[in-house]
PDB file of C-alpha atoms in Angstrom:
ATOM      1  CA  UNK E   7     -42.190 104.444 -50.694  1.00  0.00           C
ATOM      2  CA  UNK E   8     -44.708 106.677 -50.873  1.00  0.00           C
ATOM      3  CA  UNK E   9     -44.413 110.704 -51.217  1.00  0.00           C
ATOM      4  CA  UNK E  10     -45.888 112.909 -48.801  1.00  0.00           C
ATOM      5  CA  UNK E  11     -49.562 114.954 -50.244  1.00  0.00           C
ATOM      6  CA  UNK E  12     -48.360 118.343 -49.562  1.00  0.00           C
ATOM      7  CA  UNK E  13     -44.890 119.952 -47.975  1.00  0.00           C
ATOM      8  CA  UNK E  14     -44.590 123.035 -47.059  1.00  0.00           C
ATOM      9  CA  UNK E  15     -43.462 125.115 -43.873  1.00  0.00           C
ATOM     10  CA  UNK E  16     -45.140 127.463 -41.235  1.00  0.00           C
ATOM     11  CA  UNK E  17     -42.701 129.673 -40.239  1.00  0.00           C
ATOM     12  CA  UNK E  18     -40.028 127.495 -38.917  1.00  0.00           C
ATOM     13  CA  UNK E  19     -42.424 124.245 -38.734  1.00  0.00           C
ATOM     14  CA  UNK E  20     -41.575 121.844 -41.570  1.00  0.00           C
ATOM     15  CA  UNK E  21     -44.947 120.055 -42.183  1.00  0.00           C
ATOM     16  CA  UNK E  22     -45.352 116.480 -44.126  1.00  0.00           C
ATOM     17  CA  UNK E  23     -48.925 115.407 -44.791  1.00  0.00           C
ATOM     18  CA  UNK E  24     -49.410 111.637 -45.653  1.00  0.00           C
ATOM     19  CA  UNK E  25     -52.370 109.923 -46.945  1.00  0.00           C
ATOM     20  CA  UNK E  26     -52.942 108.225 -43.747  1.00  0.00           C
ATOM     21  CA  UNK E  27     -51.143 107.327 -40.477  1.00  0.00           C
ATOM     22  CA  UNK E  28     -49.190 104.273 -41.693  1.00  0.00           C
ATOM     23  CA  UNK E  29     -47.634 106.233 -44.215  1.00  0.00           C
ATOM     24  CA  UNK E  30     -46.768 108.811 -41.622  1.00  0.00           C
ATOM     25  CA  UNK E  31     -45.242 106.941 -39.114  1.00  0.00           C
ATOM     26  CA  UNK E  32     -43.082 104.981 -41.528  1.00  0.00           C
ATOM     27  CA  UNK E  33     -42.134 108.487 -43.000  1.00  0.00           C
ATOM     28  CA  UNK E  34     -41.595 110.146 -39.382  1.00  0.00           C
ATOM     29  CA  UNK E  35     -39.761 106.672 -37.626  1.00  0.00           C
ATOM     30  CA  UNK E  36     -37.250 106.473 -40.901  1.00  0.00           C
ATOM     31  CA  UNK E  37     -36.780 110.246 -41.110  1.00  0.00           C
ATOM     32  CA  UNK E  38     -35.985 110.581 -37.131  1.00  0.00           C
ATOM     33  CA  UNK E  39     -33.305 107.132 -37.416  1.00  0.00           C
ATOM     34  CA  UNK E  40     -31.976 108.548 -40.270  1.00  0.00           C
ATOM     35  CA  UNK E  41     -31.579 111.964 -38.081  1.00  0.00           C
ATOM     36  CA  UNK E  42     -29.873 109.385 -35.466  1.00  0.00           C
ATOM     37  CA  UNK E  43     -27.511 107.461 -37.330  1.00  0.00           C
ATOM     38  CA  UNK E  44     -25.880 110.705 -37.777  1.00  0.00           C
ATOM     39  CA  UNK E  45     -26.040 112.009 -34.643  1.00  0.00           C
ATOM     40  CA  UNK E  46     -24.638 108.738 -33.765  1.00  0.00           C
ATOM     41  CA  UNK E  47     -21.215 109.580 -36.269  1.00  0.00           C
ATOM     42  CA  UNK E  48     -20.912 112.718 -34.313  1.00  0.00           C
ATOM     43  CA  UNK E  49     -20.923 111.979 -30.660  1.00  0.00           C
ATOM     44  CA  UNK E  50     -20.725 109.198 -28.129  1.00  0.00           C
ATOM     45  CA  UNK E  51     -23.913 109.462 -26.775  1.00  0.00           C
ATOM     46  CA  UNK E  52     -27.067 110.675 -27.563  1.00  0.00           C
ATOM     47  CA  UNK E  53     -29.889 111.619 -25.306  1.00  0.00           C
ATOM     48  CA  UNK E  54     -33.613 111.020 -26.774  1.00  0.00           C
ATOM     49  CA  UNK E  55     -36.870 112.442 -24.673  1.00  0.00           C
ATOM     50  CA  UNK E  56     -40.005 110.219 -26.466  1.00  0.00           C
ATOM     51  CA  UNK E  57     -43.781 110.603 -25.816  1.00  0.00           C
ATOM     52  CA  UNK E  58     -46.073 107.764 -25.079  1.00  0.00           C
ATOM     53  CA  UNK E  59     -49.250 107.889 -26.765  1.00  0.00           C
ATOM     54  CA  UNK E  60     -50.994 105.871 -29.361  1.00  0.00           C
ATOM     55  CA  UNK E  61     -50.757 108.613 -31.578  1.00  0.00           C
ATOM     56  CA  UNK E  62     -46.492 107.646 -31.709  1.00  0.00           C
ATOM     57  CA  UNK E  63     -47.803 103.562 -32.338  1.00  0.00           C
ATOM     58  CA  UNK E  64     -46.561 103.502 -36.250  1.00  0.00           C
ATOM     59  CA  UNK E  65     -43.827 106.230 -35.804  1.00  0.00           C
ATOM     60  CA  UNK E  66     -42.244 103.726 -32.745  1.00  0.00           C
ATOM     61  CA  UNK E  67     -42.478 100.440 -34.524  1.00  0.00           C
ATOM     62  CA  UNK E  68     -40.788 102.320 -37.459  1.00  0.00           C
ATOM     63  CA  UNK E  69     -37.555 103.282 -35.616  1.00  0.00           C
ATOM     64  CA  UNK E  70     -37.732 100.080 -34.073  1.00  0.00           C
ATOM     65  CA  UNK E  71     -37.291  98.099 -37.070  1.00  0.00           C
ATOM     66  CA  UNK E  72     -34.572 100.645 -38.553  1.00  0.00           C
ATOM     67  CA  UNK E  73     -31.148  98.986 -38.747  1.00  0.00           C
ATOM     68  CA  UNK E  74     -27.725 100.412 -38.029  1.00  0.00           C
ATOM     69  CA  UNK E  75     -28.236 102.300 -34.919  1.00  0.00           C
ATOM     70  CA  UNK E  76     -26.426 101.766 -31.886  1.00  0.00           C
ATOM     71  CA  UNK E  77     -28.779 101.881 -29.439  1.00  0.00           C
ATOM     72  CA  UNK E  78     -26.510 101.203 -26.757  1.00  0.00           C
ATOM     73  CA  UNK E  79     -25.262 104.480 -26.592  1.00  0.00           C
ATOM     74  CA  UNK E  80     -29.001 106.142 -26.315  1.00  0.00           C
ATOM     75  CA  UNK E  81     -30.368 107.328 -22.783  1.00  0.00           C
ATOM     76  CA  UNK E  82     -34.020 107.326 -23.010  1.00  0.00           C
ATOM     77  CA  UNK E  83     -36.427 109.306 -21.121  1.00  0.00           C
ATOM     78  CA  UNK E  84     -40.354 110.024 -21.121  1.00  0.00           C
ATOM     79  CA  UNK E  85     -41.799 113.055 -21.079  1.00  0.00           C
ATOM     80  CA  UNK E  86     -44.381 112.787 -18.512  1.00  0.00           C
ATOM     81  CA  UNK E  87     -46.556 110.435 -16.462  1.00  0.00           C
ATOM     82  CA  UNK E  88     -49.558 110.065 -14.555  1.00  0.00           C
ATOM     83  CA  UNK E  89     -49.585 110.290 -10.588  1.00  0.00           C
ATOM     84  CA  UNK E  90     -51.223 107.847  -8.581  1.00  0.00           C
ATOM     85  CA  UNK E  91     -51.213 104.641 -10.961  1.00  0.00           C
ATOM     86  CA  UNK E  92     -49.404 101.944  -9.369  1.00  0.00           C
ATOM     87  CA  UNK E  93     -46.105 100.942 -10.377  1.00  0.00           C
ATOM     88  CA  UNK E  94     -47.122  97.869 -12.264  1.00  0.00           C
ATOM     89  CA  UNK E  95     -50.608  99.692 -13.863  1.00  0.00           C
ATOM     90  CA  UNK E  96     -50.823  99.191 -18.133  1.00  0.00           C
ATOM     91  CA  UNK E  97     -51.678 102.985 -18.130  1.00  0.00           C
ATOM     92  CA  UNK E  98     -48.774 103.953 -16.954  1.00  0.00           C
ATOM     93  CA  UNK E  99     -46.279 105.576 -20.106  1.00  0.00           C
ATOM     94  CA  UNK E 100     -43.219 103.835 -18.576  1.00  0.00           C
ATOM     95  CA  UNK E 101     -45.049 100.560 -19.910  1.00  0.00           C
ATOM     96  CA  UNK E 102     -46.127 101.958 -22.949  1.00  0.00           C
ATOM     97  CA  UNK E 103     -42.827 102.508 -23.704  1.00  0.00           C
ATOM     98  CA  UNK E 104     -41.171  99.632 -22.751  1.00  0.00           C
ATOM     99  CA  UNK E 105     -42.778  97.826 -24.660  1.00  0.00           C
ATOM    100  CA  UNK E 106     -43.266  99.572 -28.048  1.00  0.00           C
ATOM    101  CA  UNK E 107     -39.797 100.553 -27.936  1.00  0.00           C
ATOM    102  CA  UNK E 108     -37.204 100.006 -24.975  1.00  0.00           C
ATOM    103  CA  UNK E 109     -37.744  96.909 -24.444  1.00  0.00           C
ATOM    104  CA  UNK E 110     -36.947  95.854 -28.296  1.00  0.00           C
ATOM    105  CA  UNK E 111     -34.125  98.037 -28.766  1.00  0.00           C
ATOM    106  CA  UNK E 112     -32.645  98.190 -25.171  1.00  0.00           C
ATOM    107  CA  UNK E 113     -30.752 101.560 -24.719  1.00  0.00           C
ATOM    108  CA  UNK E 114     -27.934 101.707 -23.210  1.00  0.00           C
ATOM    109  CA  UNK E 115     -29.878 103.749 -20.506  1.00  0.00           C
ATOM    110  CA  UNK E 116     -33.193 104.356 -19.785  1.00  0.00           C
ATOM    111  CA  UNK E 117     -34.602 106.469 -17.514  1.00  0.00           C
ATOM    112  CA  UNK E 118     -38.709 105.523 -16.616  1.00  0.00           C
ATOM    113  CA  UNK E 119     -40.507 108.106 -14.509  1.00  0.00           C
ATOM    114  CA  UNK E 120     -40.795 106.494 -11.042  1.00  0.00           C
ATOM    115  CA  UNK E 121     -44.016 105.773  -9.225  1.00  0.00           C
ATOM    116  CA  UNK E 122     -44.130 107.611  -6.097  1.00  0.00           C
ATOM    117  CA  UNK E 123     -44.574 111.271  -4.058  1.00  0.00           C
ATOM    118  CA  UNK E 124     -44.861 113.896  -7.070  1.00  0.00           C
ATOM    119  CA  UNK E 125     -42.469 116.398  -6.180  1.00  0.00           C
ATOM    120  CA  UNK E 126     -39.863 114.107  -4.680  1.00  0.00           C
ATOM    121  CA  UNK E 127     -39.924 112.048  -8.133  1.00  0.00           C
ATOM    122  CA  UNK E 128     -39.877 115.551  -9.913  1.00  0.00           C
ATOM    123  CA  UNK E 129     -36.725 117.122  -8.582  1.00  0.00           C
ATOM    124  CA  UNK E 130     -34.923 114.093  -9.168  1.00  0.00           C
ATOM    125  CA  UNK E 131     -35.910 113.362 -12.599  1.00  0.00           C
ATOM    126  CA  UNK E 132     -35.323 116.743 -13.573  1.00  0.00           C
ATOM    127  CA  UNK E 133     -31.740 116.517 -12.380  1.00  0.00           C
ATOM    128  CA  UNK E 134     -30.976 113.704 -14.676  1.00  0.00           C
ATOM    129  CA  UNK E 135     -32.428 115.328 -17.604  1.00  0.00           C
ATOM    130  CA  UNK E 136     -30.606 118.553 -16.830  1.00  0.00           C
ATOM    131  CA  UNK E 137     -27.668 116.415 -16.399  1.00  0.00           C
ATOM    132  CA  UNK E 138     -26.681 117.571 -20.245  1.00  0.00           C
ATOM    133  CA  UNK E 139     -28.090 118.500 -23.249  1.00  0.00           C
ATOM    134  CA  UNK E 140     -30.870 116.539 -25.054  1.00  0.00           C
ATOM    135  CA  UNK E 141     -30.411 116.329 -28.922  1.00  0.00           C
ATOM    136  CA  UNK E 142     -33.783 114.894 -29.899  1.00  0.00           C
ATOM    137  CA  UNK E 143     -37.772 115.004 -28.825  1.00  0.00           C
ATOM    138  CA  UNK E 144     -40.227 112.880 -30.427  1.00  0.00           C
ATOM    139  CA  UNK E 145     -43.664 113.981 -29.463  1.00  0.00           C
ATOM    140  CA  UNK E 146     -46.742 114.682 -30.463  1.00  0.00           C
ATOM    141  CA  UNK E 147     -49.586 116.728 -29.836  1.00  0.00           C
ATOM    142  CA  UNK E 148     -53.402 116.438 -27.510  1.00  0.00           C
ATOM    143  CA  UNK E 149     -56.304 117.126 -28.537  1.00  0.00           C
ATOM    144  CA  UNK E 150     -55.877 120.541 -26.221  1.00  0.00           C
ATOM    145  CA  UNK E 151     -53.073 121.178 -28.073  1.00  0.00           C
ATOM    146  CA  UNK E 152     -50.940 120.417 -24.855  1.00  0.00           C
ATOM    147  CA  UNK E 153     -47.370 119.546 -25.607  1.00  0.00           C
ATOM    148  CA  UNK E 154     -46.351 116.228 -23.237  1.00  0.00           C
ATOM    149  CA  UNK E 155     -48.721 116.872 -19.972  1.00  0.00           C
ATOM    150  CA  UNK E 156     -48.732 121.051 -20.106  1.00  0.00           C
ATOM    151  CA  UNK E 157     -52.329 121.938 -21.012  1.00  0.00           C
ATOM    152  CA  UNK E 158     -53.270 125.413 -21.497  1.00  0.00           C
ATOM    153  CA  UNK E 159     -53.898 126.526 -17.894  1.00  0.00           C
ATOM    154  CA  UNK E 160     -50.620 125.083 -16.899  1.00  0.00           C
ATOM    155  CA  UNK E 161     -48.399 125.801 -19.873  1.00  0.00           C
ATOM    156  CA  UNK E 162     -45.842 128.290 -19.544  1.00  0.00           C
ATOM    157  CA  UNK E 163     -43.362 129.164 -22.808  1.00  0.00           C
ATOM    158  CA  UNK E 164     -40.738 130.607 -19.847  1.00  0.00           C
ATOM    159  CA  UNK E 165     -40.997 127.988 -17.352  1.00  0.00           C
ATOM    160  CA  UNK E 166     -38.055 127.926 -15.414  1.00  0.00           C
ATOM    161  CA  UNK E 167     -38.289 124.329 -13.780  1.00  0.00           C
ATOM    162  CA  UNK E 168     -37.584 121.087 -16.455  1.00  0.00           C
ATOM    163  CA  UNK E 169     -40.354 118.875 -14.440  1.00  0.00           C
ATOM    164  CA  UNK E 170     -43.228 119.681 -12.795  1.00  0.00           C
ATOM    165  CA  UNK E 171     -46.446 118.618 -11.230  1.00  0.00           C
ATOM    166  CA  UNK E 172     -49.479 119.489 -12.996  1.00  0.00           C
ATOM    167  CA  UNK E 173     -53.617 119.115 -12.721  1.00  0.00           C
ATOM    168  CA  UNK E 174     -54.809 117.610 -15.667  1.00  0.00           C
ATOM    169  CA  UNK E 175     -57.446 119.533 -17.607  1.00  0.00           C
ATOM    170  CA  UNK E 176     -60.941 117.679 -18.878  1.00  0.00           C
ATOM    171  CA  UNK E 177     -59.796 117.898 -22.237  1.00  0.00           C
ATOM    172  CA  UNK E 178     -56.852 116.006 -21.206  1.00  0.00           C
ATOM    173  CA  UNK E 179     -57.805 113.496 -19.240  1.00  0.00           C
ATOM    174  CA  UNK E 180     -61.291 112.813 -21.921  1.00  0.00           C
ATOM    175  CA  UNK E 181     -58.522 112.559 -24.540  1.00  0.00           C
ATOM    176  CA  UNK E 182     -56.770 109.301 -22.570  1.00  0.00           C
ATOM    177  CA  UNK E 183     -60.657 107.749 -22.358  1.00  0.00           C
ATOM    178  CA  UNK E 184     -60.452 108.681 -26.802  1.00  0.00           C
ATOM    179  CA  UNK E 185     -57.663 106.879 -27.072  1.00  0.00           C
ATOM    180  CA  UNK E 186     -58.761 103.972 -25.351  1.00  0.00           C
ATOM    181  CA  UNK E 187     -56.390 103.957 -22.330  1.00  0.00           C
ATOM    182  CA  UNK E 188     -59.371 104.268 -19.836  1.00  0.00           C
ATOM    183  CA  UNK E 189     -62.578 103.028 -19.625  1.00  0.00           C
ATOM    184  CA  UNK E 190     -64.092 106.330 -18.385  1.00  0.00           C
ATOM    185  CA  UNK E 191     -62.933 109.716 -16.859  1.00  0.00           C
ATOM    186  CA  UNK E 192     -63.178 109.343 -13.770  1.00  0.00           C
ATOM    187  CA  UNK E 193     -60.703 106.694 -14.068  1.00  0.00           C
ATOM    188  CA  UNK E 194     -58.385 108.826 -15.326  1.00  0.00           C
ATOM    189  CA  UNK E 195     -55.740 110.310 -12.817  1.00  0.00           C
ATOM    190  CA  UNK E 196     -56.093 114.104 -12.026  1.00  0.00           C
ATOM    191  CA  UNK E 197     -52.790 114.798 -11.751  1.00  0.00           C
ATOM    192  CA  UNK E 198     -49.460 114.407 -13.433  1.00  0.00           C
ATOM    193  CA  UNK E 199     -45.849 114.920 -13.798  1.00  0.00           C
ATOM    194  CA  UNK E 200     -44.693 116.341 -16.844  1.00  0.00           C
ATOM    195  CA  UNK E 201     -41.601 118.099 -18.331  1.00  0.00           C
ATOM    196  CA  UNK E 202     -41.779 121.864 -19.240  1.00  0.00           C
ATOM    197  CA  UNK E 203     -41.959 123.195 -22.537  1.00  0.00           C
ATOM    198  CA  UNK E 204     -38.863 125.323 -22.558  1.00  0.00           C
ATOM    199  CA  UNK E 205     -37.239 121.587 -21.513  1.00  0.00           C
ATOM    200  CA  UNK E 206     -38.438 120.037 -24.672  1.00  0.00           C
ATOM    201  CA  UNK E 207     -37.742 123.278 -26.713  1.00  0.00           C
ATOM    202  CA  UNK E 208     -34.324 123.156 -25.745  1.00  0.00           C
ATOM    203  CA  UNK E 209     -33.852 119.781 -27.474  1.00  0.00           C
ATOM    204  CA  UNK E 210     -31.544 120.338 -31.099  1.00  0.00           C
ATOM    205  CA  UNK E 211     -33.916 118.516 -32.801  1.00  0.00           C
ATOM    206  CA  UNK E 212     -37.537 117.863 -32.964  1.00  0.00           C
ATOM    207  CA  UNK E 213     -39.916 115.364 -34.745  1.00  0.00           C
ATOM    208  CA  UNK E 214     -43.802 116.016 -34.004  1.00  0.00           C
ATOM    209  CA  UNK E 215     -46.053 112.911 -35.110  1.00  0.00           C
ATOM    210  CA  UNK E 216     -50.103 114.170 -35.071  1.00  0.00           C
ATOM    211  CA  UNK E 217     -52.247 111.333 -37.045  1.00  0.00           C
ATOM    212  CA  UNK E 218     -55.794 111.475 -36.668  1.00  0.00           C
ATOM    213  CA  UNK E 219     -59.444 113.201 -36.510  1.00  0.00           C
ATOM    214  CA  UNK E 220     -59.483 113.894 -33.053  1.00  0.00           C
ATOM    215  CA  UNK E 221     -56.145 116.064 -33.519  1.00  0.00           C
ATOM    216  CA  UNK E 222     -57.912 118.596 -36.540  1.00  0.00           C
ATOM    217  CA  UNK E 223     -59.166 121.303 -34.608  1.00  0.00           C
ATOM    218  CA  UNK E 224     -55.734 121.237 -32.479  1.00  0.00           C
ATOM    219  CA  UNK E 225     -53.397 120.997 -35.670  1.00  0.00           C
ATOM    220  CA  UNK E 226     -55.211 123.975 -37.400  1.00  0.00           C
ATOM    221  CA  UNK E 227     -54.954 125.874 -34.426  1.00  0.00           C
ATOM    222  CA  UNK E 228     -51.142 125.312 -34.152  1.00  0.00           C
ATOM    223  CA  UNK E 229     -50.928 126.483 -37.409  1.00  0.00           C
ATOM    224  CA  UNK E 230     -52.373 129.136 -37.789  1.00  0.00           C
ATOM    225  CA  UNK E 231     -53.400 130.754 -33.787  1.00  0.00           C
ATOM    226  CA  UNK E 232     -51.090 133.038 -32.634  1.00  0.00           C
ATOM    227  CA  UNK E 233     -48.164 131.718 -30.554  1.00  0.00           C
ATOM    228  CA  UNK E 234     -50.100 131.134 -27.223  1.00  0.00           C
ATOM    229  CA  UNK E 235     -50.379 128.937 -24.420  1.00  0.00           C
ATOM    230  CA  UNK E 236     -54.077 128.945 -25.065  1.00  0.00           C
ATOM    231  CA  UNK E 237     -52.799 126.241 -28.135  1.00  0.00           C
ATOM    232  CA  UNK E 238     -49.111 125.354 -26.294  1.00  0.00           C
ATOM    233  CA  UNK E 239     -48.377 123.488 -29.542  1.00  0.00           C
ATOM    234  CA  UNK E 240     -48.358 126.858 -31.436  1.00  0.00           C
ATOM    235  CA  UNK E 241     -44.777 127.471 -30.054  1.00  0.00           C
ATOM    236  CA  UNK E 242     -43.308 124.683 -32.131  1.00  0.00           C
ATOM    237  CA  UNK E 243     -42.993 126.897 -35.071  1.00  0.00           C
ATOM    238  CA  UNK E 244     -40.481 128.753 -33.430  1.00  0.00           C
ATOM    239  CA  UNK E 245     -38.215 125.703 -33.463  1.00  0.00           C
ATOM    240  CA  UNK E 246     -35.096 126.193 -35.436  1.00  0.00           C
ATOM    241  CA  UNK E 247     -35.548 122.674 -36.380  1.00  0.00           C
ATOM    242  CA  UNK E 248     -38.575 120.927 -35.911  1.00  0.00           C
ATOM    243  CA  UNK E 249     -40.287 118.182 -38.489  1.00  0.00           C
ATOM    244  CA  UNK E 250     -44.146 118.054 -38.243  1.00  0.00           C
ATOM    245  CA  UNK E 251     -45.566 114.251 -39.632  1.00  0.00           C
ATOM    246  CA  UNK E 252     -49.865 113.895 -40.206  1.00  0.00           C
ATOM    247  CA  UNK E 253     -52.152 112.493 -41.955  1.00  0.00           C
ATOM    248  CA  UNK E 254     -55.237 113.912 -44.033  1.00  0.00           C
ATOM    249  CA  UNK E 255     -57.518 112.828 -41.263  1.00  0.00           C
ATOM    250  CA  UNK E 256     -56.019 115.296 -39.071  1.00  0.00           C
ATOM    251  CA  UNK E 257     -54.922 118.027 -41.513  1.00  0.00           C
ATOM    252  CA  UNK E 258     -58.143 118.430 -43.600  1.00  0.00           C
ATOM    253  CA  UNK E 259     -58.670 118.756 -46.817  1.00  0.00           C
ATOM    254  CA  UNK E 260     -55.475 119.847 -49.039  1.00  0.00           C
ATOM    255  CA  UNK E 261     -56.590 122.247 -51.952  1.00  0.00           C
ATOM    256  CA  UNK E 262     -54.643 122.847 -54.863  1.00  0.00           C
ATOM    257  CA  UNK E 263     -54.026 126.135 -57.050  1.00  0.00           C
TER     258      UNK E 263
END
């Protein structure tokens, strides 16, 4: 397989750089099963929060071709999810999900965000994620530099609710018509549902997939912006232990000596 460009850290942030975002997914999807398996040999159940974006495409179809996990004792959860979209829509993350991953590996328990009234679904979803600890979030970053749904006017790095209801910012919602989910902005919904950062924070482990162009002017400013809600994905290298996958599309140009 092949070896990562450049590795090297930003405070806590361990960063990988791969020639493109094949090689990054495979690295990211092997590197977070591997991370699972012996999670797996240390407790009876572990509890996963993934992202749904096509940015996660090659990291998803990675762990779901790795071997030797027992899936059945995974809950699954989402991160966030768009309000308004009926229950059945293709936009909707709950399908993404399903079928890039939870549908082919069937947890033992997965938990979709529900269509319906915003803050009813909100207070109950956040119970069951507050039900225990989470071990492991596999996200990525927007082109904002919003972690899950919490763009800069709404992020907060002391949040003290694990869901909440959101506007969606133009950046954001331009971003899902970039990536192909919507044919235009205004079909985009305005608002969403998504879980706070101090909820994904608090998972033991994190594993941050950001391939592509459209993510450069976020991923510089993650690394090297002070930590600020301004770029919400600055506050991932204050992780203890979180593992940052791209590519040289979205990283730049790596300069040696």
């Amino acid at each position: 397989m092949s070896l990562p460009l450049l590795s090297r850290r930003c405070e806590n942030l361990s960063i990988q750089v791969f020639a493109d975002r094949r090689q990054m997914g495979r690295h990211a999807g092997e590197a977070a099963a591997a991370w699972l398996r012996e999670c797996l040999k240390a407790r009876d159940n572990v509890r996963i929060i993934f992202a749904a974006a096509p940015s996660q495409n090659e990291f998803l179809a990675t762990l779901a071709a790795a071997g030797d996990i027992d899936w059945s004792r995974v809950t699954a959860f989402h991160m966030d999810e768009y309000i308004g979209l009926p229950a059945d829509s293709a936009q909707r993350f709950s399908h993404y999900l399903n079928q890039h991953l939870f549908d082919i590996v069937r947890p033992g328990h997965v938990h979709l965000i529900p269509a319906g009234e915003g803050r009813r679904v909100c207070d109950d979803y956040a119970a069951l994620v507050g039900r225990a600890p989470v071990d492991m979030v596999c996200l990525g970053v927007g082109e904002n530099g919003h972690l899950a749904f919490n763009d800069p006017p709404v992020a907060d790095f002391h949040d003290t609710e694990i869901m909440k209801v959101v506007a969606l910012d133009p950046v954001c919602r331009r971003q899902q018509v970039n990536d192909g989910c919507f044919p235009e902005v205004d079909a985009v919904p305005t608002h969403a549902l998504t879980l706070t950062i101090p909820t994904l924070m608090a998972a033991s482990r994190l594993f941050c997939m950001v391939p592509g162009i459209n993510k450069r002017a976020a991923l510089q400013g993650m690394l090297t912006l002070p930590v600020t809600t301004a770029c919400p994905a600055t506050v991932l290298r204050t992780h203890p232990a979180c593992s940052l996958f791209t590519d040289l599309d979205a990283y730049g140009e790596i300069t040696h000596g």
